[in-house]
Amino acid sequence: MKLGVIYGSTRDHGNTEMLTKEVIKSLPDVVKIDLKNYQFKDIVDQRHDIDGFSPVKDDYDHIIDRILTCEILIFATPIYWYGMTSVMKRFIDRWSQTIRDPNYPNFKEQMSQKQAYIIAVGGDDPRVKGLPLIEQFTYICQFIGLNYKGYVLGEGSKPKDILKDEKALNDAHKLGKLLKKRLQMKTLNQ
């Protein structure tokens, strides 16, 4: 069983990445996808065009192929202006195209067999002001069929601020233990 982390930060070694590493540090077989390292375009909405979506030549399908191999997905994003980062939003926006892509005829069905968690870090009272982001992810998961399981919110804006957020670190450790247990149980049942 594989776990995939989709990083939506535009900064290396940021607070969200640090908090996520606390979750996954003892987990085997983690697929790490750092969206900023891929070239993929914004969606051109052709849902209602007679010919549908035009093929796009970029790295997006490679990312989709990687996440489809995972049973658990963690979406890790800093909270920018009270929402997810633009790179994370751009990635999720492209799902509208994938749903209609003949190369991925069972995309929603495949996604419905996965569990999803959100890790987000922000600097302006994120445990309150980050909740709309969590709600947005909840709706995204409902629409695509992902089994939304929970979130960890942390506070930090300057580099390494997250290391001072004891609640977030504790929540991350608890999530890591839970995921390790789920992965072990899944392995035993195979």
mmCIF file with all atom_site columns, C-alpha atoms in Angstrom:
data_model
loop_
_atom_site.group_PDB
_atom_site.id
_atom_site.type_symbol
_atom_site.label_atom_id
_atom_site.label_alt_id
_atom_site.label_comp_id
_atom_site.label_asym_id
_atom_site.label_entity_id
_atom_site.label_seq_id
_atom_site.pdbx_PDB_ins_code
_atom_site.Cartn_x
_atom_site.Cartn_y
_atom_site.Cartn_z
_atom_site.occupancy
_atom_site.B_iso_or_equiv
_atom_site.pdbx_formal_charge
_atom_site.auth_seq_id
_atom_site.auth_comp_id
_atom_site.auth_asym_id
_atom_site.auth_atom_id
_atom_site.pdbx_PDB_model_num
ATOM 1   C CA . MET A 1 1   ? 0.000   0.000  0.000   1.00 0.00 ? 1   MET A CA 1
ATOM 2   C CA . LYS A 1 2   ? 1.370   3.394  -0.990  1.00 0.00 ? 2   LYS A CA 1
ATOM 3   C CA . LEU A 1 3   ? 0.883   6.827  0.440   1.00 0.00 ? 3   LEU A CA 1
ATOM 4   C CA . GLY A 1 4   ? 1.282   9.879  -1.806  1.00 0.00 ? 4   GLY A CA 1
ATOM 5   C CA . VAL A 1 5   ? 2.036   13.416 -0.678  1.00 0.00 ? 5   VAL A CA 1
ATOM 6   C CA . ILE A 1 6   ? 1.129   16.227 -3.039  1.00 0.00 ? 6   ILE A CA 1
ATOM 7   C CA . TYR A 1 7   ? 3.051   19.326 -2.024  1.00 0.00 ? 7   TYR A CA 1
ATOM 8   C CA . GLY A 1 8   ? 1.522   22.608 -3.116  1.00 0.00 ? 8   GLY A CA 1
ATOM 9   C CA . SER A 1 9   ? 4.123   25.007 -1.748  1.00 0.00 ? 9   SER A CA 1
ATOM 10  C CA . THR A 1 10  ? 6.201   27.306 -3.904  1.00 0.00 ? 10  THR A CA 1
ATOM 11  C CA . ARG A 1 11  ? 9.032   27.341 -1.349  1.00 0.00 ? 11  ARG A CA 1
ATOM 12  C CA . ASP A 1 12  ? 11.547  24.606 -0.544  1.00 0.00 ? 12  ASP A CA 1
ATOM 13  C CA . HIS A 1 13  ? 11.684  23.400 3.057   1.00 0.00 ? 13  HIS A CA 1
ATOM 14  C CA . GLY A 1 14  ? 8.756   25.581 4.124   1.00 0.00 ? 14  GLY A CA 1
ATOM 15  C CA . ASN A 1 15  ? 6.568   25.157 7.188   1.00 0.00 ? 15  ASN A CA 1
ATOM 16  C CA . THR A 1 16  ? 4.014   22.967 5.421   1.00 0.00 ? 16  THR A CA 1
ATOM 17  C CA . GLU A 1 17  ? 6.713   20.632 4.152   1.00 0.00 ? 17  GLU A CA 1
ATOM 18  C CA . MET A 1 18  ? 8.257   20.432 7.643   1.00 0.00 ? 18  MET A CA 1
ATOM 19  C CA . LEU A 1 19  ? 4.911   19.589 9.232   1.00 0.00 ? 19  LEU A CA 1
ATOM 20  C CA . THR A 1 20  ? 4.182   16.992 6.560   1.00 0.00 ? 20  THR A CA 1
ATOM 21  C CA . LYS A 1 21  ? 7.581   15.389 7.119   1.00 0.00 ? 21  LYS A CA 1
ATOM 22  C CA . GLU A 1 22  ? 6.601   14.900 10.766  1.00 0.00 ? 22  GLU A CA 1
ATOM 23  C CA . VAL A 1 23  ? 3.598   12.880 9.572   1.00 0.00 ? 23  VAL A CA 1
ATOM 24  C CA . ILE A 1 24  ? 5.439   10.695 7.068   1.00 0.00 ? 24  ILE A CA 1
ATOM 25  C CA . LYS A 1 25  ? 8.864   10.297 8.690   1.00 0.00 ? 25  LYS A CA 1
ATOM 26  C CA . SER A 1 26  ? 8.286   6.700  9.817   1.00 0.00 ? 26  SER A CA 1
ATOM 27  C CA . LEU A 1 27  ? 6.126   5.605  6.891   1.00 0.00 ? 27  LEU A CA 1
ATOM 28  C CA . PRO A 1 28  ? 7.408   3.314  4.160   1.00 0.00 ? 28  PRO A CA 1
ATOM 29  C CA . ASP A 1 29  ? 6.864   3.710  0.437   1.00 0.00 ? 29  ASP A CA 1
ATOM 30  C CA . VAL A 1 30  ? 5.864   7.391  0.294   1.00 0.00 ? 30  VAL A CA 1
ATOM 31  C CA . VAL A 1 31  ? 5.428   8.893  -3.174  1.00 0.00 ? 31  VAL A CA 1
ATOM 32  C CA . LYS A 1 32  ? 6.362   12.579 -2.970  1.00 0.00 ? 32  LYS A CA 1
ATOM 33  C CA . ILE A 1 33  ? 5.014   14.902 -5.636  1.00 0.00 ? 33  ILE A CA 1
ATOM 34  C CA . ASP A 1 34  ? 6.215   18.478 -5.371  1.00 0.00 ? 34  ASP A CA 1
ATOM 35  C CA . LEU A 1 35  ? 3.954   20.354 -7.783  1.00 0.00 ? 35  LEU A CA 1
ATOM 36  C CA . LYS A 1 36  ? 6.360   23.286 -8.169  1.00 0.00 ? 36  LYS A CA 1
ATOM 37  C CA . ASN A 1 37  ? 8.838   20.942 -9.848  1.00 0.00 ? 37  ASN A CA 1
ATOM 38  C CA . TYR A 1 38  ? 6.440   20.094 -12.682 1.00 0.00 ? 38  TYR A CA 1
ATOM 39  C CA . GLN A 1 39  ? 5.389   22.130 -15.677 1.00 0.00 ? 39  GLN A CA 1
ATOM 40  C CA . PHE A 1 40  ? 1.639   21.972 -16.154 1.00 0.00 ? 40  PHE A CA 1
ATOM 41  C CA . LYS A 1 41  ? -0.743  24.487 -17.611 1.00 0.00 ? 41  LYS A CA 1
ATOM 42  C CA . ASP A 1 42  ? -3.922  26.088 -16.376 1.00 0.00 ? 42  ASP A CA 1
ATOM 43  C CA . ILE A 1 43  ? -7.097  24.419 -17.463 1.00 0.00 ? 43  ILE A CA 1
ATOM 44  C CA . VAL A 1 44  ? -8.789  25.725 -20.594 1.00 0.00 ? 44  VAL A CA 1
ATOM 45  C CA . ASP A 1 45  ? -12.433 24.984 -19.883 1.00 0.00 ? 45  ASP A CA 1
ATOM 46  C CA . GLN A 1 46  ? -13.734 23.033 -22.839 1.00 0.00 ? 46  GLN A CA 1
ATOM 47  C CA . ARG A 1 47  ? -16.296 20.965 -20.936 1.00 0.00 ? 47  ARG A CA 1
ATOM 48  C CA . HIS A 1 48  ? -19.104 22.141 -23.197 1.00 0.00 ? 48  HIS A CA 1
ATOM 49  C CA . ASP A 1 49  ? -17.229 22.164 -26.507 1.00 0.00 ? 49  ASP A CA 1
ATOM 50  C CA . ILE A 1 50  ? -18.448 19.639 -29.066 1.00 0.00 ? 50  ILE A CA 1
ATOM 51  C CA . ASP A 1 51  ? -14.993 18.057 -29.304 1.00 0.00 ? 51  ASP A CA 1
ATOM 52  C CA . GLY A 1 52  ? -14.329 18.290 -25.559 1.00 0.00 ? 52  GLY A CA 1
ATOM 53  C CA . PHE A 1 53  ? -10.913 19.041 -24.156 1.00 0.00 ? 53  PHE A CA 1
ATOM 54  C CA . SER A 1 54  ? -7.933  19.399 -26.439 1.00 0.00 ? 54  SER A CA 1
ATOM 55  C CA . PRO A 1 55  ? -4.879  17.326 -25.477 1.00 0.00 ? 55  PRO A CA 1
ATOM 56  C CA . VAL A 1 56  ? -2.303  19.251 -23.448 1.00 0.00 ? 56  VAL A CA 1
ATOM 57  C CA . LYS A 1 57  ? 1.387   18.474 -23.629 1.00 0.00 ? 57  LYS A CA 1
ATOM 58  C CA . ASP A 1 58  ? 2.817   19.055 -20.191 1.00 0.00 ? 58  ASP A CA 1
ATOM 59  C CA . ASP A 1 59  ? 3.716   17.116 -17.017 1.00 0.00 ? 59  ASP A CA 1
ATOM 60  C CA . TYR A 1 60  ? 0.174   16.881 -15.656 1.00 0.00 ? 60  TYR A CA 1
ATOM 61  C CA . ASP A 1 61  ? -0.614  13.314 -16.802 1.00 0.00 ? 61  ASP A CA 1
ATOM 62  C CA . HIS A 1 62  ? 2.640   12.114 -15.243 1.00 0.00 ? 62  HIS A CA 1
ATOM 63  C CA . ILE A 1 63  ? 1.462   13.504 -11.890 1.00 0.00 ? 63  ILE A CA 1
ATOM 64  C CA . ILE A 1 64  ? -1.932  11.820 -12.264 1.00 0.00 ? 64  ILE A CA 1
ATOM 65  C CA . ASP A 1 65  ? -0.266  8.507  -13.126 1.00 0.00 ? 65  ASP A CA 1
ATOM 66  C CA . ARG A 1 66  ? 1.782   8.749  -9.929  1.00 0.00 ? 66  ARG A CA 1
ATOM 67  C CA . ILE A 1 67  ? -1.134  9.560  -7.614  1.00 0.00 ? 67  ILE A CA 1
ATOM 68  C CA . LEU A 1 68  ? -3.258  6.785  -9.090  1.00 0.00 ? 68  LEU A CA 1
ATOM 69  C CA . THR A 1 69  ? -0.728  4.274  -7.707  1.00 0.00 ? 69  THR A CA 1
ATOM 70  C CA . CYS A 1 70  ? -1.419  5.473  -4.149  1.00 0.00 ? 70  CYS A CA 1
ATOM 71  C CA . GLU A 1 71  ? -4.168  4.376  -1.767  1.00 0.00 ? 71  GLU A CA 1
ATOM 72  C CA . ILE A 1 72  ? -3.765  7.332  0.603   1.00 0.00 ? 72  ILE A CA 1
ATOM 73  C CA . LEU A 1 73  ? -3.199  10.928 -0.505  1.00 0.00 ? 73  LEU A CA 1
ATOM 74  C CA . ILE A 1 74  ? -2.032  13.845 1.609   1.00 0.00 ? 74  ILE A CA 1
ATOM 75  C CA . PHE A 1 75  ? -2.611  17.285 0.117   1.00 0.00 ? 75  PHE A CA 1
ATOM 76  C CA . ALA A 1 76  ? -0.069  19.598 1.762   1.00 0.00 ? 76  ALA A CA 1
ATOM 77  C CA . THR A 1 77  ? -0.471  23.302 1.087   1.00 0.00 ? 77  THR A CA 1
ATOM 78  C CA . PRO A 1 78  ? 0.415   26.543 2.777   1.00 0.00 ? 78  PRO A CA 1
ATOM 79  C CA . ILE A 1 79  ? -2.553  28.792 3.381   1.00 0.00 ? 79  ILE A CA 1
ATOM 80  C CA . TYR A 1 80  ? -2.158  31.740 1.013   1.00 0.00 ? 80  TYR A CA 1
ATOM 81  C CA . TRP A 1 81  ? -4.800  34.449 1.258   1.00 0.00 ? 81  TRP A CA 1
ATOM 82  C CA . TYR A 1 82  ? -7.047  32.041 3.202   1.00 0.00 ? 82  TYR A CA 1
ATOM 83  C CA . GLY A 1 83  ? -7.000  29.347 0.545   1.00 0.00 ? 83  GLY A CA 1
ATOM 84  C CA . MET A 1 84  ? -4.776  26.792 -1.114  1.00 0.00 ? 84  MET A CA 1
ATOM 85  C CA . THR A 1 85  ? -1.804  27.883 -3.196  1.00 0.00 ? 85  THR A CA 1
ATOM 86  C CA . SER A 1 86  ? -2.257  28.637 -6.872  1.00 0.00 ? 86  SER A CA 1
ATOM 87  C CA . VAL A 1 87  ? -0.178  25.621 -7.894  1.00 0.00 ? 87  VAL A CA 1
ATOM 88  C CA . MET A 1 88  ? -2.412  23.271 -5.862  1.00 0.00 ? 88  MET A CA 1
ATOM 89  C CA . LYS A 1 89  ? -5.563  24.904 -7.230  1.00 0.00 ? 89  LYS A CA 1
ATOM 90  C CA . ARG A 1 90  ? -4.272  24.683 -10.799 1.00 0.00 ? 90  ARG A CA 1
ATOM 91  C CA . PHE A 1 91  ? -3.571  20.978 -10.304 1.00 0.00 ? 91  PHE A CA 1
ATOM 92  C CA . ILE A 1 92  ? -7.051  20.279 -8.923  1.00 0.00 ? 92  ILE A CA 1
ATOM 93  C CA . ASP A 1 93  ? -8.702  22.421 -11.615 1.00 0.00 ? 93  ASP A CA 1
ATOM 94  C CA . ARG A 1 94  ? -7.230  20.089 -14.222 1.00 0.00 ? 94  ARG A CA 1
ATOM 95  C CA . TRP A 1 95  ? -9.230  17.203 -12.738 1.00 0.00 ? 95  TRP A CA 1
ATOM 96  C CA . SER A 1 96  ? -12.188 18.555 -14.734 1.00 0.00 ? 96  SER A CA 1
ATOM 97  C CA . GLN A 1 97  ? -10.262 17.574 -17.839 1.00 0.00 ? 97  GLN A CA 1
ATOM 98  C CA . THR A 1 98  ? -9.143  14.201 -16.465 1.00 0.00 ? 98  THR A CA 1
ATOM 99  C CA . ILE A 1 99  ? -12.731 13.219 -15.661 1.00 0.00 ? 99  ILE A CA 1
ATOM 100 C CA . ARG A 1 100 ? -13.463 13.495 -19.398 1.00 0.00 ? 100 ARG A CA 1
ATOM 101 C CA . ASP A 1 101 ? -10.138 12.135 -20.668 1.00 0.00 ? 101 ASP A CA 1
ATOM 102 C CA . PRO A 1 102 ? -10.501 8.825  -22.560 1.00 0.00 ? 102 PRO A CA 1
ATOM 103 C CA . ASN A 1 103 ? -7.040  7.872  -21.264 1.00 0.00 ? 103 ASN A CA 1
ATOM 104 C CA . TYR A 1 104 ? -8.501  7.904  -17.708 1.00 0.00 ? 104 TYR A CA 1
ATOM 105 C CA . PRO A 1 105 ? -11.994 6.417  -18.187 1.00 0.00 ? 105 PRO A CA 1
ATOM 106 C CA . ASN A 1 106 ? -12.293 5.369  -14.524 1.00 0.00 ? 106 ASN A CA 1
ATOM 107 C CA . PHE A 1 107 ? -10.685 8.388  -12.873 1.00 0.00 ? 107 PHE A CA 1
ATOM 108 C CA . LYS A 1 108 ? -13.503 9.125  -10.414 1.00 0.00 ? 108 LYS A CA 1
ATOM 109 C CA . GLU A 1 109 ? -13.880 5.438  -9.570  1.00 0.00 ? 109 GLU A CA 1
ATOM 110 C CA . GLN A 1 110 ? -10.138 5.130  -8.960  1.00 0.00 ? 110 GLN A CA 1
ATOM 111 C CA . MET A 1 111 ? -10.140 8.238  -6.789  1.00 0.00 ? 111 MET A CA 1
ATOM 112 C CA . SER A 1 112 ? -13.107 6.898  -4.785  1.00 0.00 ? 112 SER A CA 1
ATOM 113 C CA . GLN A 1 113 ? -10.915 4.025  -3.593  1.00 0.00 ? 113 GLN A CA 1
ATOM 114 C CA . LYS A 1 114 ? -8.437  6.399  -1.950  1.00 0.00 ? 114 LYS A CA 1
ATOM 115 C CA . GLN A 1 115 ? -8.317  8.161  1.405   1.00 0.00 ? 115 GLN A CA 1
ATOM 116 C CA . ALA A 1 116 ? -7.444  11.848 1.614   1.00 0.00 ? 116 ALA A CA 1
ATOM 117 C CA . TYR A 1 117 ? -5.924  14.049 4.300   1.00 0.00 ? 117 TYR A CA 1
ATOM 118 C CA . ILE A 1 118 ? -5.091  17.744 4.258   1.00 0.00 ? 118 ILE A CA 1
ATOM 119 C CA . ILE A 1 119 ? -2.123  19.418 5.921   1.00 0.00 ? 119 ILE A CA 1
ATOM 120 C CA . ALA A 1 120 ? -2.098  23.204 5.830   1.00 0.00 ? 120 ALA A CA 1
ATOM 121 C CA . VAL A 1 121 ? -0.030  25.868 7.545   1.00 0.00 ? 121 VAL A CA 1
ATOM 122 C CA . GLY A 1 122 ? -0.783  29.583 7.723   1.00 0.00 ? 122 GLY A CA 1
ATOM 123 C CA . GLY A 1 123 ? 0.197   32.613 9.728   1.00 0.00 ? 123 GLY A CA 1
ATOM 124 C CA . ASP A 1 124 ? -3.100  34.348 10.505  1.00 0.00 ? 124 ASP A CA 1
ATOM 125 C CA . ASP A 1 125 ? -5.041  32.249 13.038  1.00 0.00 ? 125 ASP A CA 1
ATOM 126 C CA . PRO A 1 126 ? -5.089  29.168 10.774  1.00 0.00 ? 126 PRO A CA 1
ATOM 127 C CA . ARG A 1 127 ? -7.145  27.001 13.123  1.00 0.00 ? 127 ARG A CA 1
ATOM 128 C CA . VAL A 1 128 ? -10.047 29.370 12.481  1.00 0.00 ? 128 VAL A CA 1
ATOM 129 C CA . LYS A 1 129 ? -9.241  31.085 9.196   1.00 0.00 ? 129 LYS A CA 1
ATOM 130 C CA . GLY A 1 130 ? -7.970  27.857 7.620   1.00 0.00 ? 130 GLY A CA 1
ATOM 131 C CA . LEU A 1 131 ? -11.324 26.123 8.087   1.00 0.00 ? 131 LEU A CA 1
ATOM 132 C CA . PRO A 1 132 ? -12.787 27.436 4.798   1.00 0.00 ? 132 PRO A CA 1
ATOM 133 C CA . LEU A 1 133 ? -9.815  25.794 3.031   1.00 0.00 ? 133 LEU A CA 1
ATOM 134 C CA . ILE A 1 134 ? -10.614 22.527 4.816   1.00 0.00 ? 134 ILE A CA 1
ATOM 135 C CA . GLU A 1 135 ? -14.264 22.886 3.821   1.00 0.00 ? 135 GLU A CA 1
ATOM 136 C CA . GLN A 1 136 ? -13.235 23.491 0.196   1.00 0.00 ? 136 GLN A CA 1
ATOM 137 C CA . PHE A 1 137 ? -11.124 20.311 0.227   1.00 0.00 ? 137 PHE A CA 1
ATOM 138 C CA . THR A 1 138 ? -14.027 18.423 1.790   1.00 0.00 ? 138 THR A CA 1
ATOM 139 C CA . TYR A 1 139 ? -16.278 19.428 -1.120  1.00 0.00 ? 139 TYR A CA 1
ATOM 140 C CA . ILE A 1 140 ? -13.550 18.592 -3.639  1.00 0.00 ? 140 ILE A CA 1
ATOM 141 C CA . CYS A 1 141 ? -13.203 15.143 -2.074  1.00 0.00 ? 141 CYS A CA 1
ATOM 142 C CA . GLN A 1 142 ? -16.976 14.617 -2.110  1.00 0.00 ? 142 GLN A CA 1
ATOM 143 C CA . PHE A 1 143 ? -17.210 15.563 -5.777  1.00 0.00 ? 143 PHE A CA 1
ATOM 144 C CA . ILE A 1 144 ? -14.323 13.417 -6.994  1.00 0.00 ? 144 ILE A CA 1
ATOM 145 C CA . GLY A 1 145 ? -15.192 10.569 -4.618  1.00 0.00 ? 145 GLY A CA 1
ATOM 146 C CA . LEU A 1 146 ? -12.120 10.681 -2.378  1.00 0.00 ? 146 LEU A CA 1
ATOM 147 C CA . ASN A 1 147 ? -12.722 9.389  1.144   1.00 0.00 ? 147 ASN A CA 1
ATOM 148 C CA . TYR A 1 148 ? -11.886 12.500 3.148   1.00 0.00 ? 148 TYR A CA 1
ATOM 149 C CA . LYS A 1 149 ? -10.432 11.453 6.504   1.00 0.00 ? 149 LYS A CA 1
ATOM 150 C CA . GLY A 1 150 ? -9.140  14.563 8.227   1.00 0.00 ? 150 GLY A CA 1
ATOM 151 C CA . TYR A 1 151 ? -6.668  17.391 8.475   1.00 0.00 ? 151 TYR A CA 1
ATOM 152 C CA . VAL A 1 152 ? -3.843  18.951 10.416  1.00 0.00 ? 152 VAL A CA 1
ATOM 153 C CA . LEU A 1 153 ? -3.621  22.737 10.629  1.00 0.00 ? 153 LEU A CA 1
ATOM 154 C CA . GLY A 1 154 ? -0.477  24.483 11.803  1.00 0.00 ? 154 GLY A CA 1
ATOM 155 C CA . GLU A 1 155 ? 0.617   28.027 12.482  1.00 0.00 ? 155 GLU A CA 1
ATOM 156 C CA . GLY A 1 156 ? 3.683   29.589 10.952  1.00 0.00 ? 156 GLY A CA 1
ATOM 157 C CA . SER A 1 157 ? 4.690   32.226 8.456   1.00 0.00 ? 157 SER A CA 1
ATOM 158 C CA . LYS A 1 158 ? 8.441   32.723 8.848   1.00 0.00 ? 158 LYS A CA 1
ATOM 159 C CA . PRO A 1 159 ? 10.826  29.841 8.116   1.00 0.00 ? 159 PRO A CA 1
ATOM 160 C CA . LYS A 1 160 ? 10.734  27.134 10.811  1.00 0.00 ? 160 LYS A CA 1
ATOM 161 C CA . ASP A 1 161 ? 7.857   28.793 12.733  1.00 0.00 ? 161 ASP A CA 1
ATOM 162 C CA . ILE A 1 162 ? 5.971   25.497 12.591  1.00 0.00 ? 162 ILE A CA 1
ATOM 163 C CA . LEU A 1 163 ? 8.540   23.959 14.929  1.00 0.00 ? 163 LEU A CA 1
ATOM 164 C CA . LYS A 1 164 ? 7.101   26.186 17.694  1.00 0.00 ? 164 LYS A CA 1
ATOM 165 C CA . ASP A 1 165 ? 3.528   24.958 17.147  1.00 0.00 ? 165 ASP A CA 1
ATOM 166 C CA . GLU A 1 166 ? 3.318   22.107 19.644  1.00 0.00 ? 166 GLU A CA 1
ATOM 167 C CA . LYS A 1 167 ? -0.329  21.331 18.864  1.00 0.00 ? 167 LYS A CA 1
ATOM 168 C CA . ALA A 1 168 ? 0.354   20.962 15.137  1.00 0.00 ? 168 ALA A CA 1
ATOM 169 C CA . LEU A 1 169 ? 3.414   18.796 15.788  1.00 0.00 ? 169 LEU A CA 1
ATOM 170 C CA . ASN A 1 170 ? 1.426   16.614 18.189  1.00 0.00 ? 170 ASN A CA 1
ATOM 171 C CA . ASP A 1 171 ? -1.417  16.304 15.648  1.00 0.00 ? 171 ASP A CA 1
ATOM 172 C CA . ALA A 1 172 ? 1.126   15.415 12.941  1.00 0.00 ? 172 ALA A CA 1
ATOM 173 C CA . HIS A 1 173 ? 2.644   12.677 15.094  1.00 0.00 ? 173 HIS A CA 1
ATOM 174 C CA . LYS A 1 174 ? -0.816  11.260 15.844  1.00 0.00 ? 174 LYS A CA 1
ATOM 175 C CA . LEU A 1 175 ? -1.673  11.238 12.147  1.00 0.00 ? 175 LEU A CA 1
ATOM 176 C CA . GLY A 1 176 ? 1.636   9.564  11.335  1.00 0.00 ? 176 GLY A CA 1
ATOM 177 C CA . LYS A 1 177 ? 0.921   6.796  13.871  1.00 0.00 ? 177 LYS A CA 1
ATOM 178 C CA . LEU A 1 178 ? -2.606  6.343  12.521  1.00 0.00 ? 178 LEU A CA 1
ATOM 179 C CA . LEU A 1 179 ? -1.386  6.106  8.930   1.00 0.00 ? 179 LEU A CA 1
ATOM 180 C CA . LYS A 1 180 ? 1.371   3.683  9.892   1.00 0.00 ? 180 LYS A CA 1
ATOM 181 C CA . LYS A 1 181 ? -1.205  1.470  11.585  1.00 0.00 ? 181 LYS A CA 1
ATOM 182 C CA . ARG A 1 182 ? -3.520  1.624  8.530   1.00 0.00 ? 182 ARG A CA 1
ATOM 183 C CA . LEU A 1 183 ? -0.681  0.825  6.163   1.00 0.00 ? 183 LEU A CA 1
ATOM 184 C CA . GLN A 1 184 ? 0.414   -2.127 8.322   1.00 0.00 ? 184 GLN A CA 1
ATOM 185 C CA . MET A 1 185 ? -3.140  -3.476 8.547   1.00 0.00 ? 185 MET A CA 1
ATOM 186 C CA . LYS A 1 186 ? -3.601  -3.169 4.814   1.00 0.00 ? 186 LYS A CA 1
ATOM 187 C CA . THR A 1 187 ? -0.331  -5.012 4.219   1.00 0.00 ? 187 THR A CA 1
ATOM 188 C CA . LEU A 1 188 ? -1.395  -7.817 6.580   1.00 0.00 ? 188 LEU A CA 1
ATOM 189 C CA . ASN A 1 189 ? -4.751  -8.179 4.817   1.00 0.00 ? 189 ASN A CA 1
ATOM 190 C CA . GLN A 1 190 ? -3.180  -8.559 1.382   1.00 0.00 ? 190 GLN A CA 1
#
